[in-house]
Short mmCIF file of C-alpha atoms in Angstrom, two decimals:
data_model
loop_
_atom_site.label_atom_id
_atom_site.label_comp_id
_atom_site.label_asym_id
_atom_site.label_seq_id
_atom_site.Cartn_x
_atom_site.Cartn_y
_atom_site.Cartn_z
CA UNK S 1 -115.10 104.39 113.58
CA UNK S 2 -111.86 104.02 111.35
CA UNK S 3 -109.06 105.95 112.84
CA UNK S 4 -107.34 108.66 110.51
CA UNK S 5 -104.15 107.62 108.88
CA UNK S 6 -100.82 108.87 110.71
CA UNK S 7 -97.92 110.80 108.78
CA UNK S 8 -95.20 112.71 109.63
CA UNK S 9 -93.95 115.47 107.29
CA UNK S 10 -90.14 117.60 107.67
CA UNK S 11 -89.83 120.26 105.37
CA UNK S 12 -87.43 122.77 105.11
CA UNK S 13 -86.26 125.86 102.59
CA UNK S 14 -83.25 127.82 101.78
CA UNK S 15 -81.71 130.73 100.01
CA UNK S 16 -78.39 131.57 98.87
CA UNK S 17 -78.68 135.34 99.43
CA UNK S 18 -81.92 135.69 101.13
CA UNK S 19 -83.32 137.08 98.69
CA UNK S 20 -81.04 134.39 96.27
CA UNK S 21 -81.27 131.52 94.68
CA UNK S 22 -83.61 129.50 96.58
CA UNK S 23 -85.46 125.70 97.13
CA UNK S 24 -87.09 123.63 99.29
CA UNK S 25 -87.22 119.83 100.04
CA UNK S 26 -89.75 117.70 102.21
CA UNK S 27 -90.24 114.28 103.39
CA UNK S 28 -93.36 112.16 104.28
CA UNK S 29 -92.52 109.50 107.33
CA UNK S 30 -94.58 106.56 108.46
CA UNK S 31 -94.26 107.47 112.14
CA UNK S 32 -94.37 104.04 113.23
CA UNK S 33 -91.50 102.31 111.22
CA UNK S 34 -89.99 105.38 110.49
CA UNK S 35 -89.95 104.58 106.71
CA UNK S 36 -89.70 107.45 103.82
CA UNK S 37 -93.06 107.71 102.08
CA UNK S 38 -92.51 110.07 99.77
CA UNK S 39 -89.92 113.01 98.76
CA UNK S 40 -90.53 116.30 97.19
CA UNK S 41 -87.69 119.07 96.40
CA UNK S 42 -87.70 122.03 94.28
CA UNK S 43 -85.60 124.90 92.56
CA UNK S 44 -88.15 128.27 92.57
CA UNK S 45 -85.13 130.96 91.46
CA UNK S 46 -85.00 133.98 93.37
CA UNK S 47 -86.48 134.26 96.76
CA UNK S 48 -86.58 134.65 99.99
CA UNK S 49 -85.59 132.08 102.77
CA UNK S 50 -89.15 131.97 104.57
CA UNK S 51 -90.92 131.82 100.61
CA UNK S 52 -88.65 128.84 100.35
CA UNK S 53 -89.82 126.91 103.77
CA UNK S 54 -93.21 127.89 103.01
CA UNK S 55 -93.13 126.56 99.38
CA UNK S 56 -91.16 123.11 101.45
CA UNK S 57 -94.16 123.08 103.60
CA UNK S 58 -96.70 123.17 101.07
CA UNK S 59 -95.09 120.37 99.00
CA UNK S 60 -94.67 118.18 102.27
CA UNK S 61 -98.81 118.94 102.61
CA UNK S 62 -99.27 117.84 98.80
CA UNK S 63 -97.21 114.89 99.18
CA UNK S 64 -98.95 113.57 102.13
CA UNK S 65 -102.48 113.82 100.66
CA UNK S 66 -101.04 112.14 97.42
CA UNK S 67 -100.60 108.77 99.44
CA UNK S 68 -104.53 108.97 100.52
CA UNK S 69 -107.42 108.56 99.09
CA UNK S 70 -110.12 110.97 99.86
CA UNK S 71 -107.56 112.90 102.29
CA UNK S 72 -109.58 116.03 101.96
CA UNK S 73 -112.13 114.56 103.96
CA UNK S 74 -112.69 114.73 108.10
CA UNK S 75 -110.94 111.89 110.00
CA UNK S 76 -109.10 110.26 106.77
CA UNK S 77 -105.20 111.41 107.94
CA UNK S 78 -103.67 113.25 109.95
CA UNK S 79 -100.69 114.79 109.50
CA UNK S 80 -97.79 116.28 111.91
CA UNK S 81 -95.56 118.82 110.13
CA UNK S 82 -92.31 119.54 111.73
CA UNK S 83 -90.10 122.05 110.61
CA UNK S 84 -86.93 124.40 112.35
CA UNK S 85 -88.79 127.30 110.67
CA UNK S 86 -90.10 129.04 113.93
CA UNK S 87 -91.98 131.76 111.54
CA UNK S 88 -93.73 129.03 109.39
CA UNK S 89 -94.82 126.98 112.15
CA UNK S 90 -95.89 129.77 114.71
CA UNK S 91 -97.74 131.46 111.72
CA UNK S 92 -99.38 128.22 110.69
CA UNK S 93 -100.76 127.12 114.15
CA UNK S 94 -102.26 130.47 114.48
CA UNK S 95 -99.88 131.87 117.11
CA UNK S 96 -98.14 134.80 115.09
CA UNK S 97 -100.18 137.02 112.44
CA UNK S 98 -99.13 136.78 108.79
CA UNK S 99 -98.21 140.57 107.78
CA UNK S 100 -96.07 140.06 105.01
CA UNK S 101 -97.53 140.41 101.39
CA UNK S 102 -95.31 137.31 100.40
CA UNK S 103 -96.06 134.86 102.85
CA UNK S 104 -99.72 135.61 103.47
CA UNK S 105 -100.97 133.60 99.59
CA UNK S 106 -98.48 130.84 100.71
CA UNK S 107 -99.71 130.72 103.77
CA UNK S 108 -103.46 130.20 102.75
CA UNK S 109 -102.59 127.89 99.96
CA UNK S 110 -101.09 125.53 102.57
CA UNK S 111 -104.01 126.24 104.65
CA UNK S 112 -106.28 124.78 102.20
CA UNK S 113 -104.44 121.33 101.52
CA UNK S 114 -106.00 119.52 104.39
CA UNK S 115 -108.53 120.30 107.01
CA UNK S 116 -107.37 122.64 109.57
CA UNK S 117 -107.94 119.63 112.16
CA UNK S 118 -106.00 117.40 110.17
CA UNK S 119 -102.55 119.22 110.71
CA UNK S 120 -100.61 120.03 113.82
CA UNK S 121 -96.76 121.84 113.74
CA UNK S 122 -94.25 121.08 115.66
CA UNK S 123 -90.42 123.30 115.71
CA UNK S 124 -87.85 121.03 115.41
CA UNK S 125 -83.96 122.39 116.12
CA UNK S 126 -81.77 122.41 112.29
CA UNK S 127 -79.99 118.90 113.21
CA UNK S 128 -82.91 117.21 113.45
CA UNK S 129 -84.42 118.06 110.13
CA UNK S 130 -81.34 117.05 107.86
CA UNK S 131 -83.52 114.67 105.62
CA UNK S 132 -85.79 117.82 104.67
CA UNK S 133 -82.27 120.31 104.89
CA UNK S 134 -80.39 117.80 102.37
CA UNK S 135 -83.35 117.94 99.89
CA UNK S 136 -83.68 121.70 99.79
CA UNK S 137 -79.44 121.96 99.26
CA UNK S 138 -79.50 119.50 96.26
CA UNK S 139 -82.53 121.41 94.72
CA UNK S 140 -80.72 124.55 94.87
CA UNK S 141 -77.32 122.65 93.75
CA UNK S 142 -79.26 121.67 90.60
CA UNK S 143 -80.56 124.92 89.99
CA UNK S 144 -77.02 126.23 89.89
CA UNK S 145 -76.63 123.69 87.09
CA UNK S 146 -79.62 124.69 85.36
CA UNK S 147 -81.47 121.91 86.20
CA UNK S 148 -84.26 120.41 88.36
CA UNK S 149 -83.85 118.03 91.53
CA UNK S 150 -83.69 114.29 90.02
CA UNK S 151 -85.15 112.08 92.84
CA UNK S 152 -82.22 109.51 91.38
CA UNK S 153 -79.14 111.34 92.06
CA UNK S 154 -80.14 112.60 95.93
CA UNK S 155 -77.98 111.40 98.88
CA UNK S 156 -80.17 112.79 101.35
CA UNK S 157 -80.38 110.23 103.63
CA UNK S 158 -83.41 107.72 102.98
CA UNK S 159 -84.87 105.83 105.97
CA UNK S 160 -86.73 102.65 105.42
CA UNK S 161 -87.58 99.93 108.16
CA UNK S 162 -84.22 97.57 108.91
CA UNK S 163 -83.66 94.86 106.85
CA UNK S 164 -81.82 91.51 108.11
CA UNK S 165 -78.80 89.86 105.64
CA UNK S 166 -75.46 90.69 103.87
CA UNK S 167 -74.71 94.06 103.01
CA UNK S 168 -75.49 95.82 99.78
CA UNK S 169 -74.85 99.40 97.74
CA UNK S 170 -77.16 101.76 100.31
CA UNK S 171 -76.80 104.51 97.75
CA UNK S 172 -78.69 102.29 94.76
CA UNK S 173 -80.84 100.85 97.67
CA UNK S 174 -81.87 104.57 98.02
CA UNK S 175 -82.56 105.18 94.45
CA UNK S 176 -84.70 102.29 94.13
CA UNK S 177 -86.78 103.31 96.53
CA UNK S 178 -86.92 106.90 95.37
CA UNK S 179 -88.16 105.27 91.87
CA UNK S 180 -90.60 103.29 93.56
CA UNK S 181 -92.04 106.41 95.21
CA UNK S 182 -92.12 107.88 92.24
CA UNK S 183 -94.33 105.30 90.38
CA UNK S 184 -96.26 105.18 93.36
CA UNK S 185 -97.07 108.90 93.08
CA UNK S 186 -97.83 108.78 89.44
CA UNK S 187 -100.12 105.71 89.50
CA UNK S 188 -101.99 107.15 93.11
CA UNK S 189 -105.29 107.32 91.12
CA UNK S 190 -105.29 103.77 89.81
CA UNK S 191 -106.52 101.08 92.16
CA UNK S 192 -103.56 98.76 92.58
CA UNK S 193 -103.41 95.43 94.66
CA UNK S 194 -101.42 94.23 96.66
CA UNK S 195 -99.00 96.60 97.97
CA UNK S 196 -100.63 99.59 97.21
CA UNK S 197 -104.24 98.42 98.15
CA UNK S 198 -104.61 101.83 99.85
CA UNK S 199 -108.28 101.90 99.64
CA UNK S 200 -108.44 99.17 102.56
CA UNK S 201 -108.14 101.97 104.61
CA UNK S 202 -106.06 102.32 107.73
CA UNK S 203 -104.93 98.86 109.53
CA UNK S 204 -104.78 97.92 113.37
CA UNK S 205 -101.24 98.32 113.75
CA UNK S 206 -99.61 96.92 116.69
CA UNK S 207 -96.57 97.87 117.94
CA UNK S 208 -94.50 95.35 119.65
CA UNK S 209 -92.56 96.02 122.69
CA UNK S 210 -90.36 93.46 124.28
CA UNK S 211 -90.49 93.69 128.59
CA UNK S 212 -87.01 95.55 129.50
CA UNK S 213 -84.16 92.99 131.07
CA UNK S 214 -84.67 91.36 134.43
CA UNK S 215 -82.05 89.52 136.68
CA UNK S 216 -82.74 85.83 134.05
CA UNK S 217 -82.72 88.01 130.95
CA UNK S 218 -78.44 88.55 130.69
CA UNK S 219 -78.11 84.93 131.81
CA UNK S 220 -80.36 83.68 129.23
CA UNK S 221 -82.49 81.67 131.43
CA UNK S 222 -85.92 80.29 130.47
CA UNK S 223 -88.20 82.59 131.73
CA UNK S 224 -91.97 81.82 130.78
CA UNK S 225 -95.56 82.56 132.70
CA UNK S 226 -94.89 79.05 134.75
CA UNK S 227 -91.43 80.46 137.06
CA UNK S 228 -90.99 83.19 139.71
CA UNK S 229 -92.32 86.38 137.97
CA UNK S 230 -89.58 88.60 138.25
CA UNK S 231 -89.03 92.54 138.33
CA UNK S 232 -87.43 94.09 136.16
CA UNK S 233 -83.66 94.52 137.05
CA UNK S 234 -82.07 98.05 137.37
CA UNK S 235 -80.74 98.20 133.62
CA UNK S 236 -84.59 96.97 132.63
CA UNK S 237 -85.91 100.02 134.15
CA UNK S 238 -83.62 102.44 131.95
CA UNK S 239 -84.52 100.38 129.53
CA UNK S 240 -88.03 101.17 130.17
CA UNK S 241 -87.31 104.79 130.27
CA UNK S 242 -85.81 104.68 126.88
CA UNK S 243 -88.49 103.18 124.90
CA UNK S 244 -91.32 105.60 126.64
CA UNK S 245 -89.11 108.44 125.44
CA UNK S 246 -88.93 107.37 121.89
CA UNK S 247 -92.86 106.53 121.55
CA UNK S 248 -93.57 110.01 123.18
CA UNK S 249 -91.74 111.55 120.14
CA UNK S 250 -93.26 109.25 118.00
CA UNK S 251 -96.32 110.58 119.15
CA UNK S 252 -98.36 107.61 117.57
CA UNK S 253 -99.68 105.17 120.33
CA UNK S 254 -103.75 105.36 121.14
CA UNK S 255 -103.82 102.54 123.43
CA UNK S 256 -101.56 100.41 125.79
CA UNK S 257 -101.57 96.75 125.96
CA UNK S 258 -99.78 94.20 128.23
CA UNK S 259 -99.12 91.19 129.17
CA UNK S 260 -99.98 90.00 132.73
CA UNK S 261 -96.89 89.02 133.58
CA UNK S 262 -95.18 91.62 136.10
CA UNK S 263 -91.83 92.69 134.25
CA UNK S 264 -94.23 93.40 131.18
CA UNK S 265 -96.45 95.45 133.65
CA UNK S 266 -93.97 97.76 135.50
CA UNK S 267 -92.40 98.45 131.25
CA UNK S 268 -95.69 99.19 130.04
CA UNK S 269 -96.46 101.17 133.35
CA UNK S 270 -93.18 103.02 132.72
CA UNK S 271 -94.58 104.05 129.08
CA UNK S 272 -98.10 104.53 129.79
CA UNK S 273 -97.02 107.16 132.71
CA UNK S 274 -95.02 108.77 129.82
CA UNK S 275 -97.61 108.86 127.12
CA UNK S 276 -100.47 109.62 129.80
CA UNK S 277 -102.36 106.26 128.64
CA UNK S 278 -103.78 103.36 130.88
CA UNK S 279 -102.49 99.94 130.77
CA UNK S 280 -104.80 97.45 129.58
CA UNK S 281 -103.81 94.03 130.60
CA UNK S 282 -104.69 91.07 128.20
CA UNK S 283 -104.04 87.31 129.62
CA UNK S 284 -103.41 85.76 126.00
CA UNK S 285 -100.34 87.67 125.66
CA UNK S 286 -98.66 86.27 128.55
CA UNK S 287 -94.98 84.03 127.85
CA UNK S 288 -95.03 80.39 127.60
CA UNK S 289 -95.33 77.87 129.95
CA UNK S 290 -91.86 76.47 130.45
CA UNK S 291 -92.58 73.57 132.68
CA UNK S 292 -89.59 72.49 134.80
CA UNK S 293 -87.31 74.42 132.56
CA UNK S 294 -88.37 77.55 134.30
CA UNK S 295 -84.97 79.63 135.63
CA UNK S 296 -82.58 77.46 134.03
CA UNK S 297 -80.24 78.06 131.16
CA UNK S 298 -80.15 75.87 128.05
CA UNK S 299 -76.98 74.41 129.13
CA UNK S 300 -78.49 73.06 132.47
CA UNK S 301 -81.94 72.00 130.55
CA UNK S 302 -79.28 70.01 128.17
CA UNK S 303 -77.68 68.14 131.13
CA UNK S 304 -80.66 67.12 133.32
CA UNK S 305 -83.64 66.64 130.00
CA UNK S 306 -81.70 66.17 126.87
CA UNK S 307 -84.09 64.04 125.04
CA UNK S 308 -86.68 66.10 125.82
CA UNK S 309 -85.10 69.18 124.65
CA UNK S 310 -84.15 67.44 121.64
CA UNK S 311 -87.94 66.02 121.15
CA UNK S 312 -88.86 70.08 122.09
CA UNK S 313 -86.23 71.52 119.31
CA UNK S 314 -87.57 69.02 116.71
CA UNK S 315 -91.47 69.49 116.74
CA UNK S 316 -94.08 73.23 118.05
CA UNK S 317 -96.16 70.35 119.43
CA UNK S 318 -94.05 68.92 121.82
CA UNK S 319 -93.95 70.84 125.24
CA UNK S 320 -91.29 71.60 127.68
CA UNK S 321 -90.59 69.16 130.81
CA UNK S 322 -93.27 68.81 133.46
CA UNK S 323 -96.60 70.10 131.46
CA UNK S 324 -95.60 73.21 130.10
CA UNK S 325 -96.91 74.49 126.92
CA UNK S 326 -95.75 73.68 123.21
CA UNK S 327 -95.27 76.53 120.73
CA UNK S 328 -98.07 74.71 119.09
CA UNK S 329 -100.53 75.48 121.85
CA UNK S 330 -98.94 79.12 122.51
CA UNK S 331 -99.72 80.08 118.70
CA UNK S 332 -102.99 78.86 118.90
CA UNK S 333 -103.38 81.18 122.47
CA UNK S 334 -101.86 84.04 120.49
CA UNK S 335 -103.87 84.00 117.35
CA UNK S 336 -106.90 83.98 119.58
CA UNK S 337 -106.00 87.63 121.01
CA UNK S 338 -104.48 89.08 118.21
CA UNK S 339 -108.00 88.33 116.69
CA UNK S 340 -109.85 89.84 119.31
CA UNK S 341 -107.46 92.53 119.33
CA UNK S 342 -107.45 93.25 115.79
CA UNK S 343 -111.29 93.22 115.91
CA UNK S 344 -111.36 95.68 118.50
CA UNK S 345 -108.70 98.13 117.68
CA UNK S 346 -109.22 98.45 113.86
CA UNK S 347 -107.72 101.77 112.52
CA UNK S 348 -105.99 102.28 115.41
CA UNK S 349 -101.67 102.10 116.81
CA UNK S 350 -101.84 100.13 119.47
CA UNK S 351 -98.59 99.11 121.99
CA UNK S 352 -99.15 95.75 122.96
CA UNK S 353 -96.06 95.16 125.96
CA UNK S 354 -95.25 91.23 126.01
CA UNK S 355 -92.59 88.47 125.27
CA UNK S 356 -90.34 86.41 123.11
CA UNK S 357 -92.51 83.88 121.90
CA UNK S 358 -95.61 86.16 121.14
CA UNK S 359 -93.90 88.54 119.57
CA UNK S 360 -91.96 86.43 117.14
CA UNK S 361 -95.37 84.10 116.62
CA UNK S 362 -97.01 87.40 115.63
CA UNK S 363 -93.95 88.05 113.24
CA UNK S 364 -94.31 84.47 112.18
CA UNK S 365 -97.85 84.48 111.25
CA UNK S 366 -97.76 87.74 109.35
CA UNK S 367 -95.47 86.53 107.19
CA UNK S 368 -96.67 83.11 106.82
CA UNK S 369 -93.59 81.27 107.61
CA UNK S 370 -93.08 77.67 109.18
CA UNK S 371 -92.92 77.39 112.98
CA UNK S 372 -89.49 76.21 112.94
CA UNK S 373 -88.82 80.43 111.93
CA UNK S 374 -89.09 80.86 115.42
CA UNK S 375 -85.71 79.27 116.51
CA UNK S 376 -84.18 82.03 113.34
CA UNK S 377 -85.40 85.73 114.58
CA UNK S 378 -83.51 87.70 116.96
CA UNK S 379 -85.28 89.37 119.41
CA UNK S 380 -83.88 91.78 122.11
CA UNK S 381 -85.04 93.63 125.50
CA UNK S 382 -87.15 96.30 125.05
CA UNK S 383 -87.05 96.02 121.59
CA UNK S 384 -89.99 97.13 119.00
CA UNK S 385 -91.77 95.40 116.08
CA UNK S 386 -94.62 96.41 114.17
CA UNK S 387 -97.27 94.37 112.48
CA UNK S 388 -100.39 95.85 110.39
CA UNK S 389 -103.31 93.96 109.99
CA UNK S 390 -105.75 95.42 107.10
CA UNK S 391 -109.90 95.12 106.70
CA UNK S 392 -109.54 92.33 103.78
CA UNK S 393 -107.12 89.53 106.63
CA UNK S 394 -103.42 90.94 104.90
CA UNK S 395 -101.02 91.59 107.30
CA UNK S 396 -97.93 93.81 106.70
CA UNK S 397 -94.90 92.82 109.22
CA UNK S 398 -93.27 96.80 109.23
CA UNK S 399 -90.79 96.24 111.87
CA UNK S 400 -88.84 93.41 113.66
CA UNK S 401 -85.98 94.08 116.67
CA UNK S 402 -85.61 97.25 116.65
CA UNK S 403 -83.19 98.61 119.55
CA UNK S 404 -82.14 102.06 118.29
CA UNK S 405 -83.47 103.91 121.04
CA UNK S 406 -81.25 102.38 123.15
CA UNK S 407 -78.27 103.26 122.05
#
């Protein structure tokens, strides 16, 4: 069965008098990357504060089911609101009554945008809904102008996934985006191709976790499936800590995945206890095979096999020192269980917990770049990726080294 698509919705709504001059703005978030979907904001005149938020809410709701096709239905999405609105989301999960004559028509309206099983609500503190906060200020800053919210003059901030290379003007970064969305909102009913093939419905997405540090990892020693095996070190346990905090509020991972390999275990045991999920352990996602280079640095694998490390650096097919395996062989190994992965996990976010060389031949492969990409991608401790693999064989790389939750 095709698992539901995931969003994440912040809305918010404010007045200048309460009752005063009032509007709302809401966001749509791929929970995964983090990336901004789509962006609604409104002035609606006169009102109150919680007509406002409820009007924000209702927008978010439209929004979301915009970006789906046949959203209405059962199972298609599902969608967590989260707003600093205590009223709007006590009332909406069915915890408070609605006894005001104002709220209770909003109220149903929003009601009737998805399936009640479809949407969950979540109170968020004021600082942590900014995006949503920003929207509904410039709406109202317009209306004080006479004039509507113009998607390309907001600063609220915009995320999208990280990009890699020189720096550029964020603010027309922003807008260009926020035009994008646009089209993409106006054209929802056409099919489209490519990029917005959204009638391939929802794709196995893995997320990619990098094990936390161990005593090799800050001396940049080789450190494959052939060597000692080690623990995680002290600062690879916080590590650990850090990244199962960040998926819990995430809230998006149905299944854990690891590597065999015991500092990929103990992380992936670390999240799992977090998220209240098993570990599943799969063999093909285990590090390479670093012969007699195992434990050494690339200094000392310079001094004692130099032309081997040169013959290594110049060709995937050539393997490490003493029988170890060659990139070649390891991408081969890889593709095998991201295929049986993919297969069995369609529709579904799953966290596969592994290393360095699968991780960045998953990367590579999704974007169809040469093997020697592997020796040009950064890739930290505990750090996330995200790849999407759709029905029709596309893949969509979402995410690549991302450490924020660690800092």
């Amino acid at each position: 069965m095709t698992q539901p698509r995931q969003f994440v919705i912040e809305a918010d709504g404010g007045s200048r008098g309460n009752p005063g001059p009032a509007g709302y703005g809401a966001v749509v978030i791929d929970p995964v990357t983090g990336e901004t979907l789509a962006e609604a904001a409104e002035y609606i005149g006169v009102a109150t504060n919680n007509v406002a938020e409820y009007k924000g809410l209702i927008a978010g709701l439209k929004a979301a089911k915009a970006l789906v096709p046949d959203a209405s239905a059962e199972g298609v999405l599902q969608v967590r609101v989260r707003m600093d609105s205590k009223l709007v989301v006590e009332q909406m999960s069915g915890r408070w009554k609605i006894k005001h004559p104002d709220m209770k028509p909003l109220a149903a309206e929003a009601a009737r945008i998805l399936p009640a099983s479809a949407v969950t609500y979540e109170w968020i503190p004021r600082e942590k809904n900014k995006h949503a906060d920003r929207l509904a200020n410039e709406a109202m800053d317009a209306g004080k102008r006479g004039k509507q919210w113009e998607p390309s003059a907001s600063t609220a901030a915009l995320h999208l996934p990280p990009v890699s290379g020189p720096p550029g003007d964020a603010a027309a970064g922003a807008a260009k985006a926020r035009a994008a969305m646009s089209t993409r909102r106006e054209t929802a009913a056409t099919p489209q191709v490519g990029w917005g093939a959204a009638d391939l419905g929802a794709p196995a997405t893995f997320v990619l976790l990098r094990h936390g540090e161990t005593a090799l990892t800050p001396e940049k020693r080789f450190s494959g499936s052939g060597g000692s095996d080690p623990e995680l070190s002290a600062a690879g346990r916080h590590q650990a800590e850090r990244v199962a905090e960040s998926l819990a509020a995430r809230g998006t991972i149905q299944e854990i995945i690891s590597s065999p390999l015991r500092r990929c275990r103990e992380t992936a045991a670390t999240v799992g206890a977090r998220l209240g999920l098993p570990v599943q352990i799969e063999d093909g996602l285990r590090e390479t095979d670093f012969g007699a280079w195992e434990g050494l640095t690339f200094a000392e694998v310079r001094e004692r096999y130099g032309p081997d490390l040169d013959a290594w650096l110049a060709s995937t097919r050539t393997p490490p020192t003493g029988g170890g395996e060659s990139f070649a062989e390891v991408a081969r190994r890889v593709s095998a269980a991201r295929d049986r992965l993919t297969a069995r996990h369609a529709g579904r976010t799953v966290l596969l917990v592994t290393h360095v060389t699968p991780i960045k031949t998953l990367a590579r492969l999704a974007l169809g770049a040469p093997p020697e990409s592997l020796f040009r991608m950064e890739l930290s401790a505990a750090s996330l990726s995200a790849v999407a693999y759709y029905a029709d064989g596309n893949t969509s790389l979402r995410l690549l080294n991302d450490t924020s939750h660690l800092r």
